[in-house]
N, C-alpha and C. Protein backbone atom coordinates (compact mmCIF):
# COMPACT_ATOMS: atom_id res chain seq x y z
N MET A 1 144.25 93.97 122.66
CA MET A 1 143.31 93.93 123.77
C MET A 1 141.89 94.11 123.22
N THR A 2 141.00 93.21 123.60
CA THR A 2 139.62 93.31 123.15
C THR A 2 138.90 94.45 123.88
N ALA A 3 137.75 94.83 123.36
CA ALA A 3 136.96 95.88 123.99
C ALA A 3 136.58 95.50 125.42
N THR A 4 136.27 94.23 125.64
CA THR A 4 135.91 93.76 126.98
C THR A 4 137.11 93.85 127.92
N GLU A 5 138.27 93.41 127.44
CA GLU A 5 139.49 93.48 128.27
C GLU A 5 139.83 94.93 128.59
N LEU A 6 139.67 95.80 127.60
CA LEU A 6 139.95 97.22 127.81
C LEU A 6 139.05 97.79 128.90
N LYS A 7 137.75 97.48 128.82
CA LYS A 7 136.80 97.98 129.83
C LYS A 7 137.17 97.46 131.22
N VAL A 8 137.53 96.18 131.31
CA VAL A 8 137.92 95.60 132.60
C VAL A 8 139.15 96.33 133.14
N ASN A 9 140.12 96.60 132.29
CA ASN A 9 141.33 97.28 132.74
C ASN A 9 141.06 98.72 133.16
N VAL A 10 140.20 99.42 132.43
CA VAL A 10 139.85 100.79 132.82
C VAL A 10 139.11 100.77 134.15
N GLU A 11 138.21 99.81 134.34
CA GLU A 11 137.50 99.70 135.63
C GLU A 11 138.48 99.41 136.77
N LYS A 12 139.49 98.57 136.52
CA LYS A 12 140.51 98.30 137.54
C LYS A 12 141.24 99.59 137.92
N ALA A 13 141.56 100.40 136.91
CA ALA A 13 142.23 101.67 137.17
C ALA A 13 141.35 102.59 138.02
N LEU A 14 140.07 102.65 137.69
CA LEU A 14 139.15 103.50 138.47
C LEU A 14 139.00 102.99 139.89
N GLU A 15 139.00 101.67 140.07
CA GLU A 15 138.92 101.11 141.42
C GLU A 15 140.17 101.47 142.23
N GLU A 16 141.31 101.58 141.56
CA GLU A 16 142.54 101.96 142.26
C GLU A 16 142.49 103.40 142.75
N ILE A 17 141.93 104.29 141.94
CA ILE A 17 141.92 105.71 142.30
C ILE A 17 140.69 106.11 143.12
N ARG A 18 139.63 105.34 143.03
CA ARG A 18 138.36 105.68 143.71
C ARG A 18 138.52 105.95 145.22
N PRO A 19 139.28 105.15 145.98
CA PRO A 19 139.39 105.44 147.42
C PRO A 19 139.96 106.83 147.72
N PHE A 20 140.85 107.31 146.87
CA PHE A 20 141.42 108.65 147.09
C PHE A 20 140.36 109.72 146.85
N LEU A 21 139.54 109.54 145.83
CA LEU A 21 138.46 110.49 145.56
C LEU A 21 137.40 110.43 146.66
N GLN A 22 137.06 109.21 147.09
CA GLN A 22 136.04 109.05 148.13
C GLN A 22 136.48 109.62 149.46
N SER A 23 137.77 109.59 149.73
CA SER A 23 138.27 110.14 151.00
C SER A 23 138.07 111.65 151.07
N ASP A 24 137.91 112.29 149.91
CA ASP A 24 137.64 113.72 149.85
C ASP A 24 136.17 114.02 149.56
N GLY A 25 135.32 112.99 149.62
CA GLY A 25 133.90 113.18 149.40
C GLY A 25 133.47 113.13 147.95
N GLY A 26 134.33 112.61 147.09
CA GLY A 26 134.01 112.53 145.66
C GLY A 26 133.92 111.09 145.19
N ASP A 27 133.76 110.94 143.90
CA ASP A 27 133.72 109.62 143.27
C ASP A 27 133.90 109.81 141.78
N ILE A 28 133.93 108.70 141.05
CA ILE A 28 134.11 108.74 139.60
C ILE A 28 133.34 107.59 138.97
N SER A 29 132.73 107.85 137.82
CA SER A 29 132.01 106.82 137.08
C SER A 29 132.53 106.77 135.65
N LEU A 30 132.62 105.56 135.11
CA LEU A 30 132.99 105.37 133.72
C LEU A 30 131.75 105.60 132.86
N ILE A 31 131.85 106.47 131.88
CA ILE A 31 130.73 106.75 130.98
C ILE A 31 130.90 105.98 129.67
N SER A 32 132.08 106.10 129.05
CA SER A 32 132.29 105.40 127.78
C SER A 32 133.77 105.25 127.47
N ILE A 33 134.05 104.34 126.56
CA ILE A 33 135.39 104.17 126.00
C ILE A 33 135.20 104.16 124.49
N GLU A 34 135.78 105.13 123.82
CA GLU A 34 135.68 105.21 122.37
C GLU A 34 137.08 105.39 121.80
N GLU A 35 137.54 104.37 121.10
CA GLU A 35 138.87 104.34 120.50
C GLU A 35 139.92 104.61 121.58
N GLU A 36 140.59 105.77 121.54
CA GLU A 36 141.68 106.05 122.50
C GLU A 36 141.24 107.01 123.60
N THR A 37 139.94 107.24 123.76
CA THR A 37 139.44 108.21 124.72
C THR A 37 138.49 107.56 125.72
N VAL A 38 138.74 107.82 126.98
CA VAL A 38 137.85 107.38 128.06
C VAL A 38 137.10 108.61 128.57
N THR A 39 135.79 108.47 128.69
CA THR A 39 134.96 109.54 129.24
C THR A 39 134.49 109.11 130.62
N VAL A 40 134.71 109.99 131.60
CA VAL A 40 134.31 109.72 132.98
C VAL A 40 133.45 110.87 133.49
N ARG A 41 132.82 110.65 134.62
CA ARG A 41 132.09 111.72 135.31
C ARG A 41 132.61 111.79 136.73
N LEU A 42 133.21 112.93 137.07
CA LEU A 42 133.60 113.17 138.46
C LEU A 42 132.33 113.54 139.22
N GLU A 43 132.20 113.01 140.45
CA GLU A 43 130.95 113.17 141.20
C GLU A 43 131.23 113.67 142.61
N GLY A 44 130.16 114.05 143.28
CA GLY A 44 130.26 114.48 144.67
C GLY A 44 131.10 115.73 144.81
N ALA A 45 132.01 115.72 145.77
CA ALA A 45 132.85 116.88 146.04
C ALA A 45 133.78 117.22 144.88
N CYS A 46 133.98 116.27 143.97
CA CYS A 46 134.85 116.53 142.81
C CYS A 46 134.22 117.51 141.83
N VAL A 47 132.88 117.59 141.83
CA VAL A 47 132.19 118.51 140.93
C VAL A 47 132.47 119.93 141.41
N GLY A 48 133.00 120.73 140.53
CA GLY A 48 133.29 122.12 140.89
C GLY A 48 134.55 122.32 141.71
N CYS A 49 135.26 121.25 142.02
CA CYS A 49 136.50 121.38 142.79
C CYS A 49 137.53 122.09 141.93
N SER A 50 138.27 123.01 142.53
CA SER A 50 139.22 123.81 141.77
C SER A 50 140.40 123.01 141.23
N VAL A 51 140.65 121.84 141.78
CA VAL A 51 141.78 121.04 141.30
C VAL A 51 141.33 119.78 140.55
N ASN A 52 140.04 119.71 140.14
CA ASN A 52 139.59 118.48 139.51
C ASN A 52 140.25 118.22 138.16
N GLN A 53 140.64 119.25 137.41
CA GLN A 53 141.33 119.01 136.15
C GLN A 53 142.73 118.44 136.39
N MET A 54 143.38 118.91 137.45
CA MET A 54 144.69 118.36 137.80
C MET A 54 144.53 116.90 138.26
N THR A 55 143.51 116.62 139.05
CA THR A 55 143.22 115.25 139.49
C THR A 55 142.96 114.37 138.29
N LEU A 56 142.18 114.88 137.35
CA LEU A 56 141.83 114.11 136.16
C LEU A 56 143.07 113.75 135.36
N LYS A 57 143.95 114.71 135.12
CA LYS A 57 145.13 114.47 134.29
C LYS A 57 146.21 113.70 135.03
N SER A 58 146.58 114.16 136.22
CA SER A 58 147.72 113.54 136.89
C SER A 58 147.36 112.27 137.64
N GLY A 59 146.14 112.14 138.08
CA GLY A 59 145.74 110.96 138.83
C GLY A 59 145.01 109.95 137.98
N VAL A 60 143.84 110.34 137.48
CA VAL A 60 142.98 109.41 136.77
C VAL A 60 143.61 108.98 135.45
N GLU A 61 144.03 109.93 134.63
CA GLU A 61 144.58 109.59 133.32
C GLU A 61 145.84 108.74 133.45
N MET A 62 146.72 109.11 134.36
CA MET A 62 147.96 108.36 134.56
C MET A 62 147.66 106.92 135.00
N THR A 63 146.71 106.75 135.89
CA THR A 63 146.36 105.41 136.38
C THR A 63 145.72 104.58 135.27
N ILE A 64 144.82 105.18 134.50
CA ILE A 64 144.20 104.45 133.39
C ILE A 64 145.25 104.02 132.37
N LYS A 65 146.20 104.90 132.06
CA LYS A 65 147.24 104.57 131.08
C LYS A 65 148.14 103.43 131.58
N LYS A 66 148.27 103.32 132.89
CA LYS A 66 149.05 102.22 133.45
C LYS A 66 148.39 100.87 133.14
N TYR A 67 147.07 100.84 133.22
CA TYR A 67 146.32 99.61 132.95
C TYR A 67 146.00 99.42 131.47
N ALA A 68 145.86 100.52 130.74
CA ALA A 68 145.47 100.47 129.33
C ALA A 68 146.29 101.49 128.55
N PRO A 69 147.53 101.13 128.20
CA PRO A 69 148.45 102.10 127.57
C PRO A 69 147.95 102.71 126.26
N GLN A 70 147.01 102.07 125.58
CA GLN A 70 146.54 102.61 124.32
C GLN A 70 145.62 103.82 124.49
N ILE A 71 145.16 104.06 125.71
CA ILE A 71 144.31 105.23 125.97
C ILE A 71 145.17 106.49 125.91
N GLN A 72 144.70 107.47 125.14
CA GLN A 72 145.45 108.71 124.97
C GLN A 72 144.83 109.88 125.74
N ASN A 73 143.50 109.85 125.93
CA ASN A 73 142.81 110.98 126.56
C ASN A 73 141.79 110.48 127.56
N VAL A 74 141.65 111.23 128.63
CA VAL A 74 140.58 110.99 129.60
C VAL A 74 139.86 112.33 129.76
N ILE A 75 138.57 112.32 129.50
CA ILE A 75 137.81 113.56 129.63
C ILE A 75 136.68 113.37 130.64
N ASN A 76 136.34 114.47 131.29
CA ASN A 76 135.26 114.49 132.28
C ASN A 76 134.06 115.20 131.68
N ILE A 77 132.88 114.60 131.84
CA ILE A 77 131.66 115.30 131.43
C ILE A 77 131.00 115.84 132.69
N GLU A 78 130.48 117.02 132.58
CA GLU A 78 129.81 117.65 133.73
C GLU A 78 128.39 117.15 133.84
N GLY A 79 127.91 117.07 135.09
CA GLY A 79 126.51 116.74 135.31
C GLY A 79 126.28 115.30 135.24
């Protein structure tokens, strides 16, 4: 998979999960893709939410891996 295809697939994954985050007043942005790691920024109500790490691992990471199996880690940057 080329870098462009990978980015398209990660964006598709984020589009799939975005409505669930937005329904709770949050959102997510793609910051970067470096090798096997995707960096995102949780936004809105997701910032400071007590379950955002669970959302990140069980929701976002699982969905991204469905579209881009070579991704091993998804990390959130604050701010």
